C-alpha cells in the first residue's frame, strides 16, 4: 500500500506506521462509536497517514467538517474534534458544544485532538468560554514530518516562513526540531549536521539540547542518514520567485498540488465513447493523485517540460505495441500470459492518457505570449541584465492590471537579483502598485521588505553578480533533453540552495567561504556522538545519504534538482528532502500578504 | 483595592529586589535554576510529550488537574526580577506556547508601563506579544504598546478590521501627524485624501443617480460604490462619469491627476479606456492631439500607439477610427500586422507603397473586394510610373 514510500533509499513506511499507531491508540482511548469533526486544513495531511478504512476499523462511523452552529445528528457515543491549535477554531468548537442538546439521550462525549501540539492559549480560551470541562480526553497528535514520497517529507506548515522571518516566532522551528528527533529515533542519530542561516542554527541548537535533556534517547539503531543539512529559505530568496519549468513544477504553478493531489479542468478527461454525441460534459474537476507509485509519473515528473513530449510519444508506441501482441498470441499459454499482463497494460494506458492530457493543458499555457514574455523578463533578471532600472514589461502589466501576485513576484525577483532596488526605482514601483491595486497593499509591501524580498539597496553594493558567477548559477548552454547540470530545472538558472548542497558534498564549503559570507546567517557544522559500534562503515561505492531540510519552504524544481544529483553517476550522495512546506512563488508570496478587511459595503 | 494593598502591589511589581522567602538561598544561581525548572515544568504541561524515544510514542497524559498547577507554579514568581528571569528563560526555550503562557501571566500581573519598558529590550518576547494581541483582537492594548515603542508605521498599517468608512477616515487622519518615513507619509496622506474625495463623490453621484436627471447615469448605471476603490479605478470612474468637468471640482479627472500627481502615461491610458468604452471617439482624438507652436496639430502619445489600437479594438471601435491610430504605429512590422488583423486596408496599402513592395501589394488585392475603393486605390498605385518598386 505504501509503494511510493518504500521506493527510495530510506524506507519512510516506518514513519507512517508510527503515525498510524499513535492515531489508533487515541481512537481506542475514546471507546465506542465515534464521529470525527475535522478542521478542514488537516484532512489533506491526515490522508497521507491514514485512509478512512483505518478509521472505520476503530469505530469511526461519521465524519463532519468543523463549522459553526449545531453539530449534525449522529448516533455515536463520542464526538472527537481534530483541530489545529487556533483561536478561531476554538470559537467554533465552543459554539458546537454550547448548542449541543444536553437533553438528548444517550449523551455524547466530547474529546479534542490538537494537531500537532496542544496550546495553552487555546485551552485557556476554552476555559474562559466555560466549555473546557466538557472535554474528556484532550490530547495532542504530533504530526510533524509527514511522508509525501519515498524521499520527501513535509510539515505542511504554511505560516512557517512568515512566523520565522517576520514575527520572530520560532515555534515552527521547535516543531521541526521535534520532527527531527522523531526521525532519529526511527532511523538513528545523524552523525553530522551542517547548516546555513539563523533558523538553521536555532534548530541545530534545539536538537542538541533535546538530546541532552533526554539521555534515554540513545538508541541502538544503525544510522541511516550520514548528514543533515539545514538551510534557511532566506539564504536563497531567488529560487521560489522564478517560474518552475519541470513537469511537476509547472503542474504546481498552474493548478496547485495539495497533499499530492491536483484538481484539473475536466473537459480533457471526459471518456470518449463511440456513438455518444456530445453528452453532458463532467463539471466536477478531475482529481488525480501524483506520486512515485505511478511509473510514468515517476519518470517524467522531474524532467524539464520540453523533454516530456518525447517520453510520452515513446511510451505511446510501446503501449500500442504491447496491445498489438494479442494478435500474435497463438497458444493458450501465450494468450494466458497476455491476459495476465492486461491489468498492468491498462493501467499504463490510462496513466499515459492522463498525462498526455495534462501535458496538453500545460502546453497551452507555456506557448502563450504572456508566459513567454514573463519568462523572458525573469531570465533577464536572473542573468543580471537591467536589474537596476524600472522594467517596461512590469509597468505594462501593472497598467493592464495583471494579477497582483504576478507583479509582486517579478519586482521581488528584480530586487533580489540586484541586492535591493535603488530607492527611486523602488518608490516608483510601490507608487504604481498602490495606485493601481489600492493603498491597503502597503501592508503587504511592508512585509515583503521585512522578509528581504523587496527592499532598498543598502551599502550601494550588488552582491548578486559575484554570487552568480562564483556558484555558476546561470548556465547559458542548458541541455533540456539530456541535462548534465541542475540548471535544467529553470532552463538556465541553477537553484542557489541546491548548488550549496552540491558543493557541500563535493568539494566542501571551505571552497566557497567568501560567497557564504555574502549570504545571510551563520554557517556551521556540528557532530553528534554515536554509541560505539554504530559508527558507519561505508562500503566501497556506497553512496552517502544526506537529509536536506529547507526551513521556510521548498519548490518542486529544487526537489527535482536534488533528485538529479542523487542519480548522477559518481555523485556520491543520495538526497532525502524535508521541509516546513511545499511552496511555489504564488503560494509563498500569498502567505506574506496581509489579510485585507472585507469592504464595508 | 485598599491603599495598603495598592502599595503592596506597587512594591511587588516594581521592586528590583527579590522577594524574601524562608527557603531563601541568597544567590542568583538558585534563582536562575528556579526559573529554569518552572519553564521546564511549564513546557511539560504545555507540551505533553512522554518522550520515550525507544518506542517513539507521542502519547500525552490527560492534563485536567495540571492546568491549575500551571497558574500556581507561575504565581510563585512575585517580584519583577523573578518575572523577568522567567521570561528570559522562556524565550531561551524557543517554545512559542511557553513564551505566550508567561506573557499572559506578565500582562496580568505587571503594570503596563513596566511591561512595555521591559519588552522594549526583549525583541523576541515583544514579537510574541504583538502576535498574541493581534490574534485575540486586543486592539487598544496593541496600539498603546506600538505608540509606546514609537513603532508608528505599524500603528498606521494595523488598520483595524471591519472599520466603516467614516471611522477609517478618522483613523487615517490621526496617523498623518505621526513621524513616518517620507514615502510612507505621502502614501498615507494620499490614502486619506482619496478616501475623503471618494466620500464626497459617492454622496454627490448617488444623489444624481436617484434624481434621474443625468442621462449618463441613466444609460450606464453604476455597478458599485466608488468607496475604497484604488486610485486608478477612481480615475477611470471620473473619466467615465465626470470627464467634462473643470479642474475645480473634486470629481474631475484633471483634479485627480493634479492632486495625486498621476503620471501622463497612466492618465492617458485610463482616460482612453473610459472614453473608448463610451465610444466617444472625438474625446479619444483630443487626448492625442497637441498643437505645436506653429499652430499645427499633431498626434502623439506617452504610450505606444499599438496599445491605443489594442484598447480601441477591445471596445469595438469602428474601422475608420481604428485605422487612424494604426497608421500612427511607429514600428512598421507591428503596423502591418495590426492593420492586416483589423482589416485597415488603407493603412496596409499605404505601408506597402511606402515600402515599395510591389509583390505584397499585388498579393493584398485578393484581400479586398473587387471594384471597391481600396481595390481602385491599389490599382492606381500599381499604375503609378513614378514609384521605384524594389520588387
CSV table of N, CA, C and O in Angstrom, one decimal, chain A residues 183-276:
chain,number,residue,atom,x,y,z
A,183,UNK,N,12.5,11.4,13.7
A,183,UNK,CA,13.2,10.7,12.7
A,183,UNK,C,14.5,10.0,13.2
A,183,UNK,O,14.7,8.8,12.8
A,184,UNK,N,15.2,10.6,14.1
A,184,UNK,CA,16.4,10.0,14.6
A,184,UNK,C,16.1,8.8,15.5
A,184,UNK,O,16.8,7.8,15.5
A,185,UNK,N,14.9,8.8,16.1
A,185,UNK,CA,14.5,7.7,17.0
A,185,UNK,C,14.2,6.5,16.1
A,185,UNK,O,14.5,5.4,16.5
A,186,UNK,N,13.7,6.8,14.9
A,186,UNK,CA,13.4,5.7,14.0
A,186,UNK,C,14.5,5.2,13.1
A,186,UNK,O,14.7,4.1,12.7
A,187,UNK,N,15.4,6.2,12.7
A,187,UNK,CA,16.4,5.9,11.7
A,187,UNK,C,17.8,6.1,12.2
A,187,UNK,O,18.8,6.1,11.4
A,188,UNK,N,17.9,6.4,13.5
A,188,UNK,CA,19.3,6.5,14.0
A,188,UNK,C,19.8,7.9,14.1
A,188,UNK,O,19.3,8.8,13.3
A,189,UNK,N,20.6,8.2,15.1
A,189,UNK,CA,21.2,9.5,15.3
A,189,UNK,C,22.0,9.9,14.0
A,189,UNK,O,22.7,9.1,13.5
A,190,UNK,N,21.8,11.1,13.6
A,190,UNK,CA,22.6,11.6,12.4
A,190,UNK,C,23.9,12.2,12.9
A,190,UNK,O,23.9,13.2,13.6
A,191,UNK,N,25.0,11.6,12.4
A,191,UNK,CA,26.3,12.0,13.0
A,191,UNK,C,26.8,13.4,12.6
A,191,UNK,O,27.5,14.0,13.4
A,192,UNK,N,26.4,13.9,11.5
A,192,UNK,CA,27.0,15.2,11.1
A,192,UNK,C,25.8,16.1,10.7
A,192,UNK,O,24.9,15.8,10.0
A,193,UNK,N,25.9,17.3,11.3
A,193,UNK,CA,24.9,18.4,11.0
A,193,UNK,C,25.6,19.6,10.4
A,193,UNK,O,26.5,20.1,11.0
A,194,UNK,N,25.2,20.0,9.2
A,194,UNK,CA,25.7,21.2,8.6
A,194,UNK,C,24.5,22.2,8.5
A,194,UNK,O,23.3,21.8,8.4
A,195,UNK,N,24.8,23.5,8.5
A,195,UNK,CA,23.7,24.4,8.4
A,195,UNK,C,24.1,25.8,7.9
A,195,UNK,O,25.3,26.2,8.0
A,196,UNK,N,23.1,26.5,7.3
A,196,UNK,CA,23.4,27.9,6.9
A,196,UNK,C,22.1,28.7,7.2
A,196,UNK,O,21.1,28.3,6.7
A,197,UNK,N,22.3,29.7,8.0
A,197,UNK,CA,21.1,30.6,8.3
A,197,UNK,C,20.8,30.6,9.8
A,197,UNK,O,21.2,29.7,10.6
A,198,UNK,N,20.1,31.7,10.2
A,198,UNK,CA,19.8,31.8,11.7
A,198,UNK,C,18.9,30.7,12.2
A,198,UNK,O,19.1,30.1,13.2
A,199,UNK,N,17.8,30.4,11.4
A,199,UNK,CA,16.9,29.4,11.8
A,199,UNK,C,17.6,28.0,11.9
A,199,UNK,O,17.3,27.2,12.8
A,200,UNK,N,18.5,27.8,10.9
A,200,UNK,CA,19.2,26.5,10.9
A,200,UNK,C,20.0,26.4,12.2
A,200,UNK,O,20.0,25.3,12.9
A,201,UNK,N,20.6,27.4,12.6
A,201,UNK,CA,21.4,27.5,13.8
A,201,UNK,C,20.5,27.1,15.0
A,201,UNK,O,20.8,26.3,15.9
A,202,UNK,N,19.3,27.8,15.1
A,202,UNK,CA,18.3,27.5,16.2
A,202,UNK,C,17.9,26.1,16.2
A,202,UNK,O,17.9,25.5,17.3
A,203,UNK,N,17.6,25.5,15.1
A,203,UNK,CA,17.1,24.1,15.0
A,203,UNK,C,18.2,23.2,15.5
A,203,UNK,O,18.0,22.3,16.3
A,204,UNK,N,19.4,23.5,15.0
A,204,UNK,CA,20.5,22.6,15.5
A,204,UNK,C,20.7,22.7,17.0
A,204,UNK,O,20.9,21.7,17.7
A,205,UNK,N,20.7,23.9,17.5
A,205,UNK,CA,20.8,24.1,19.0
A,205,UNK,C,19.7,23.3,19.7
A,205,UNK,O,20.0,22.7,20.7
A,206,UNK,N,18.5,23.4,19.2
A,206,UNK,CA,17.4,22.8,19.9
A,206,UNK,C,17.6,21.3,19.8
A,206,UNK,O,17.3,20.6,20.8
A,207,UNK,N,18.0,20.7,18.7
A,207,UNK,CA,18.3,19.3,18.6
A,207,UNK,C,19.3,18.8,19.6
A,207,UNK,O,19.1,17.8,20.3
A,208,UNK,N,20.4,19.6,19.7
A,208,UNK,CA,21.4,19.2,20.6
A,208,UNK,C,20.9,19.3,22.1
A,208,UNK,O,21.2,18.4,22.9
A,209,UNK,N,20.1,20.3,22.4
A,209,UNK,CA,19.6,20.4,23.7
A,209,UNK,C,18.6,19.3,24.1
A,209,UNK,O,18.6,18.8,25.1
A,210,UNK,N,17.8,19.0,23.1
A,210,UNK,CA,16.8,18.0,23.3
A,210,UNK,C,17.5,16.6,23.5
A,210,UNK,O,17.0,15.9,24.4
A,211,UNK,N,18.5,16.4,22.8
A,211,UNK,CA,19.3,15.2,23.0
A,211,UNK,C,19.8,15.1,24.4
A,211,UNK,O,19.8,14.0,25.1
A,212,UNK,N,20.3,16.2,24.9
A,212,UNK,CA,21.0,16.3,26.2
A,212,UNK,C,19.9,16.1,27.3
A,212,UNK,O,20.2,15.4,28.3
A,213,UNK,N,18.7,16.6,27.1
A,213,UNK,CA,17.7,16.6,28.1
A,213,UNK,C,17.0,15.2,28.2
A,213,UNK,O,16.3,15.0,29.1
A,214,UNK,N,17.2,14.4,27.1
A,214,UNK,CA,16.5,13.1,27.2
A,214,UNK,C,17.6,12.0,27.0
A,214,UNK,O,17.7,11.5,25.9
A,215,UNK,N,18.4,11.8,28.0
A,215,UNK,CA,19.5,10.9,27.8
A,215,UNK,C,19.1,9.5,27.4
A,215,UNK,O,19.8,8.7,26.8
A,216,UNK,N,17.8,9.1,27.7
A,216,UNK,CA,17.4,7.8,27.3
A,216,UNK,C,17.2,7.6,25.8
A,216,UNK,O,16.9,6.5,25.3
A,217,UNK,N,17.5,8.7,25.1
A,217,UNK,CA,17.2,8.6,23.7
A,217,UNK,C,18.3,8.0,22.9
A,217,UNK,O,18.2,7.8,21.7
A,218,UNK,N,19.4,7.6,23.6
A,218,UNK,CA,20.5,6.9,22.9
A,218,UNK,C,20.0,5.6,22.4
A,218,UNK,O,19.6,4.8,23.3
A,219,UNK,N,19.8,5.4,21.2
A,219,UNK,CA,19.3,4.1,20.8
A,219,UNK,C,20.3,3.3,20.0
A,219,UNK,O,21.4,3.8,19.7
A,220,UNK,N,19.9,2.1,19.7
A,220,UNK,CA,20.9,1.2,19.1
A,220,UNK,C,20.6,1.0,17.6
A,220,UNK,O,20.8,0.0,17.0
A,221,UNK,N,20.0,2.0,17.0
A,221,UNK,CA,19.6,1.9,15.6
A,221,UNK,C,20.8,2.3,14.8
A,221,UNK,O,21.4,3.4,15.0
A,222,UNK,N,21.1,1.5,13.8
A,222,UNK,CA,22.2,1.8,12.9
A,222,UNK,C,21.8,3.0,12.0
A,222,UNK,O,20.8,3.1,11.4
A,223,UNK,N,22.7,4.1,12.0
A,223,UNK,CA,22.2,5.3,11.4
A,223,UNK,C,22.0,5.2,9.9
A,223,UNK,O,22.9,4.6,9.2
A,224,UNK,N,20.9,5.6,9.4
A,224,UNK,CA,20.6,5.6,8.0
A,224,UNK,C,21.1,6.8,7.3
A,224,UNK,O,21.6,6.8,6.2
A,225,UNK,N,20.9,8.0,8.0
A,225,UNK,CA,21.4,9.2,7.4
A,225,UNK,C,22.8,9.5,7.8
A,225,UNK,O,23.2,9.4,9.0
A,226,UNK,N,23.7,10.0,6.9
A,226,UNK,CA,25.0,10.4,7.2
A,226,UNK,C,25.1,11.8,7.6
A,226,UNK,O,25.8,12.2,8.5
A,227,UNK,N,24.3,12.6,6.9
A,227,UNK,CA,24.4,14.1,7.1
A,227,UNK,C,23.1,14.7,7.1
A,227,UNK,O,22.1,14.2,6.4
A,228,UNK,N,22.9,15.8,7.9
A,228,UNK,CA,21.7,16.6,7.9
A,228,UNK,C,22.2,18.0,7.5
A,228,UNK,O,23.2,18.5,8.0
A,229,UNK,N,21.5,18.5,6.5
A,229,UNK,CA,21.9,19.9,6.0
A,229,UNK,C,20.6,20.8,6.3
A,229,UNK,O,19.6,20.5,5.7
A,230,UNK,N,20.8,21.7,7.2
A,230,UNK,CA,19.7,22.7,7.5
A,230,UNK,C,19.9,23.9,6.7
A,230,UNK,O,20.9,24.6,6.8
A,231,UNK,N,18.9,24.3,5.9
A,231,UNK,CA,19.0,25.6,5.1
A,231,UNK,C,17.9,26.5,5.4
A,231,UNK,O,16.7,26.1,5.3
A,232,UNK,N,18.2,27.8,5.6
A,232,UNK,CA,17.2,28.8,5.8
A,232,UNK,C,16.6,29.1,4.4
A,232,UNK,O,17.4,29.3,3.4
A,233,UNK,N,15.3,29.4,4.3
A,233,UNK,CA,14.8,29.8,3.0
A,233,UNK,C,15.4,31.1,2.6
A,233,UNK,O,15.6,31.4,1.4
A,234,UNK,N,15.7,32.0,3.6
A,234,UNK,CA,16.2,33.3,3.2
A,234,UNK,C,17.6,33.4,2.7
A,234,UNK,O,18.1,34.4,2.3
A,235,UNK,N,18.3,32.2,2.8
A,235,UNK,CA,19.6,32.1,2.2
A,235,UNK,C,19.4,32.2,0.6
A,235,UNK,O,20.3,32.6,-0.1
A,236,UNK,N,18.3,31.6,0.2
A,236,UNK,CA,18.0,31.7,-1.3
A,236,UNK,C,16.6,32.1,-1.5
A,236,UNK,O,15.7,31.3,-1.5
A,237,UNK,N,16.4,33.4,-1.6
A,237,UNK,CA,15.1,34.0,-1.8
A,237,UNK,C,14.7,34.0,-3.3
A,237,UNK,O,13.6,34.2,-3.6
A,238,UNK,N,15.7,33.8,-4.1
A,238,UNK,CA,15.5,33.9,-5.5
A,238,UNK,C,14.7,32.8,-6.1
A,238,UNK,O,13.7,33.0,-6.8
A,239,UNK,N,15.1,31.5,-5.8
A,239,UNK,CA,14.6,30.4,-6.5
A,239,UNK,C,13.0,30.3,-6.4
A,239,UNK,O,12.4,30.1,-7.5
A,240,UNK,N,12.4,30.5,-5.3
A,240,UNK,CA,10.9,30.3,-5.4
A,240,UNK,C,10.2,31.3,-6.2
A,240,UNK,O,9.1,31.1,-6.7
A,241,UNK,N,10.9,32.5,-6.5
A,241,UNK,CA,10.2,33.5,-7.2
A,241,UNK,C,10.2,33.2,-8.7
A,241,UNK,O,9.3,33.7,-9.4
A,242,UNK,N,11.1,32.4,-9.2
A,242,UNK,CA,11.2,32.1,-10.6
A,242,UNK,C,10.1,31.1,-11.0
A,242,UNK,O,9.8,30.2,-10.2
A,243,UNK,N,9.6,31.1,-12.2
A,243,UNK,CA,8.6,30.1,-12.7
A,243,UNK,C,9.3,28.8,-12.9
A,243,UNK,O,10.3,28.7,-13.6
A,244,UNK,N,8.8,27.7,-12.2
A,244,UNK,CA,9.4,26.4,-12.4
A,244,UNK,C,9.2,25.9,-13.8
A,244,UNK,O,8.1,26.1,-14.3
A,245,UNK,N,10.1,25.1,-14.3
A,245,UNK,CA,9.9,24.6,-15.7
A,245,UNK,C,10.0,23.1,-15.7
A,245,UNK,O,10.0,22.5,-16.8
A,246,UNK,N,9.9,22.4,-14.6
A,246,UNK,CA,9.8,20.9,-14.7
A,246,UNK,C,8.3,20.6,-14.8
A,246,UNK,O,7.5,21.4,-14.5
A,247,UNK,N,8.0,19.4,-15.2
A,247,UNK,CA,6.7,18.9,-15.4
A,247,UNK,C,5.9,19.1,-14.1
A,247,UNK,O,4.8,19.7,-14.1
A,248,UNK,N,6.4,18.5,-13.0
A,248,UNK,CA,5.7,18.7,-11.7
A,248,UNK,C,5.6,20.1,-11.2
A,248,UNK,O,4.6,20.6,-10.7
A,249,UNK,N,6.7,20.8,-11.5
A,249,UNK,CA,6.8,22.2,-11.1
A,249,UNK,C,5.7,23.0,-11.8
A,249,UNK,O,5.0,23.9,-11.2
A,250,UNK,N,5.5,22.8,-13.1
A,250,UNK,CA,4.5,23.5,-13.8
A,250,UNK,C,3.1,23.2,-13.4
A,250,UNK,O,2.2,24.0,-13.3
A,251,UNK,N,2.9,21.9,-13.1
A,251,UNK,CA,1.5,21.5,-12.6
A,251,UNK,C,1.2,22.3,-11.3
A,251,UNK,O,0.1,22.8,-11.2
A,252,UNK,N,2.2,22.4,-10.5
A,252,UNK,CA,2.0,23.1,-9.2
A,252,UNK,C,1.8,24.6,-9.5
A,252,UNK,O,0.9,25.2,-8.9
A,253,UNK,N,2.6,25.2,-10.4
A,253,UNK,CA,2.5,26.6,-10.6
A,253,UNK,C,1.1,26.9,-11.2
A,253,UNK,O,0.5,27.9,-10.8
A,254,UNK,N,0.6,26.1,-12.1
A,254,UNK,CA,-0.6,26.4,-12.8
A,254,UNK,C,-1.9,25.9,-12.0
A,254,UNK,O,-2.8,26.7,-11.9
A,255,UNK,N,-1.8,24.7,-11.5
A,255,UNK,CA,-3.0,24.1,-10.9
A,255,UNK,C,-3.0,24.0,-9.4
A,255,UNK,O,-4.0,23.8,-8.7
A,256,UNK,N,-1.8,23.9,-8.9
A,256,UNK,CA,-1.6,23.8,-7.4
A,256,UNK,C,-1.8,22.3,-7.0
A,256,UNK,O,-2.8,21.7,-7.2
A,257,UNK,N,-0.7,21.7,-6.4
A,257,UNK,CA,-0.7,20.4,-5.9
A,257,UNK,C,-0.9,20.4,-4.4
A,257,UNK,O,-0.1,21.1,-3.7
A,258,UNK,N,-2.0,19.8,-3.9
A,258,UNK,CA,-2.2,19.8,-2.5
A,258,UNK,C,-2.1,18.4,-1.9
A,258,UNK,O,-2.9,17.6,-2.3
A,259,UNK,N,-1.2,18.2,-1.0
A,259,UNK,CA,-1.0,16.9,-0.4
A,259,UNK,C,-1.0,15.8,-1.5
A,259,UNK,O,-1.7,14.8,-1.3
A,260,UNK,N,-0.3,15.9,-2.5
A,260,UNK,CA,-0.1,15.0,-3.6
A,260,UNK,C,-1.3,14.9,-4.5
A,260,UNK,O,-1.3,14.1,-5.5
A,261,UNK,N,-2.3,15.7,-4.3
A,261,UNK,CA,-3.5,15.7,-5.2
A,261,UNK,C,-3.5,16.9,-6.1
A,261,UNK,O,-3.2,18.0,-5.6
A,262,UNK,N,-4.0,16.8,-7.3
A,262,UNK,CA,-4.2,18.0,-8.1
A,262,UNK,C,-5.6,18.0,-8.7
A,262,UNK,O,-6.1,16.9,-9.0
A,263,UNK,N,-6.2,19.1,-8.8
A,263,UNK,CA,-7.6,19.2,-9.4
A,263,UNK,C,-7.4,19.9,-10.7
A,263,UNK,O,-6.9,21.0,-10.8
A,264,UNK,N,-7.9,19.2,-11.8
A,264,UNK,CA,-7.7,19.7,-13.1
A,264,UNK,C,-9.1,20.0,-13.8
A,264,UNK,O,-10.1,19.3,-13.5
A,265,UNK,N,-9.1,20.9,-14.8
A,265,UNK,CA,-10.3,21.1,-15.5
A,265,UNK,C,-10.8,19.8,-16.2
A,265,UNK,O,-9.9,19.2,-16.9
A,266,UNK,N,-12.0,19.4,-16.1
A,266,UNK,CA,-12.4,18.1,-16.5
A,266,UNK,C,-12.6,17.8,-18.0
A,266,UNK,O,-12.6,16.7,-18.4
A,267,UNK,N,-12.7,18.9,-18.8
A,267,UNK,CA,-13.0,18.7,-20.2
A,267,UNK,C,-12.1,17.7,-20.9
A,267,UNK,O,-12.6,16.8,-21.7
A,268,UNK,N,-10.8,17.8,-20.7
A,268,UNK,CA,-9.9,16.9,-21.4
A,268,UNK,C,-10.0,15.5,-20.9
A,268,UNK,O,-9.4,14.6,-21.5
A,269,UNK,N,-10.6,15.2,-19.8
A,269,UNK,CA,-10.6,13.9,-19.2
A,269,UNK,C,-11.9,13.1,-19.4
A,269,UNK,O,-12.0,12.1,-18.9
A,270,UNK,N,-12.8,13.8,-20.1
A,270,UNK,CA,-14.1,13.1,-20.3
A,270,UNK,C,-13.8,11.8,-21.2
A,270,UNK,O,-13.1,11.9,-22.2
A,271,UNK,N,-14.3,10.7,-20.8
A,271,UNK,CA,-14.1,9.5,-21.6
A,271,UNK,C,-14.8,9.6,-22.9
A,271,UNK,O,-15.9,10.0,-23.0
A,272,UNK,N,-14.0,9.3,-24.0
A,272,UNK,CA,-14.6,9.4,-25.3
A,272,UNK,C,-15.2,8.1,-25.7
A,272,UNK,O,-14.6,7.1,-26.0
A,273,UNK,N,-16.5,8.1,-25.7
A,273,UNK,CA,-17.2,6.9,-26.0
A,273,UNK,C,-17.8,7.0,-27.5
A,273,UNK,O,-18.3,8.0,-27.9
A,274,UNK,N,-17.6,5.9,-28.2
A,274,UNK,CA,-18.1,6.0,-29.6
A,274,UNK,C,-19.6,6.1,-29.6
A,274,UNK,O,-20.3,5.4,-28.8
A,275,UNK,N,-20.1,6.8,-30.5
A,275,UNK,CA,-21.6,6.9,-30.7
A,275,UNK,C,-22.3,7.7,-29.7
A,275,UNK,O,-23.5,8.0,-29.8
A,276,UNK,N,-21.6,8.2,-28.7
A,276,UNK,CA,-22.3,9.1,-27.8
A,276,UNK,C,-22.0,10.6,-28.2
A,276,UNK,O,-20.9,11.1,-27.9
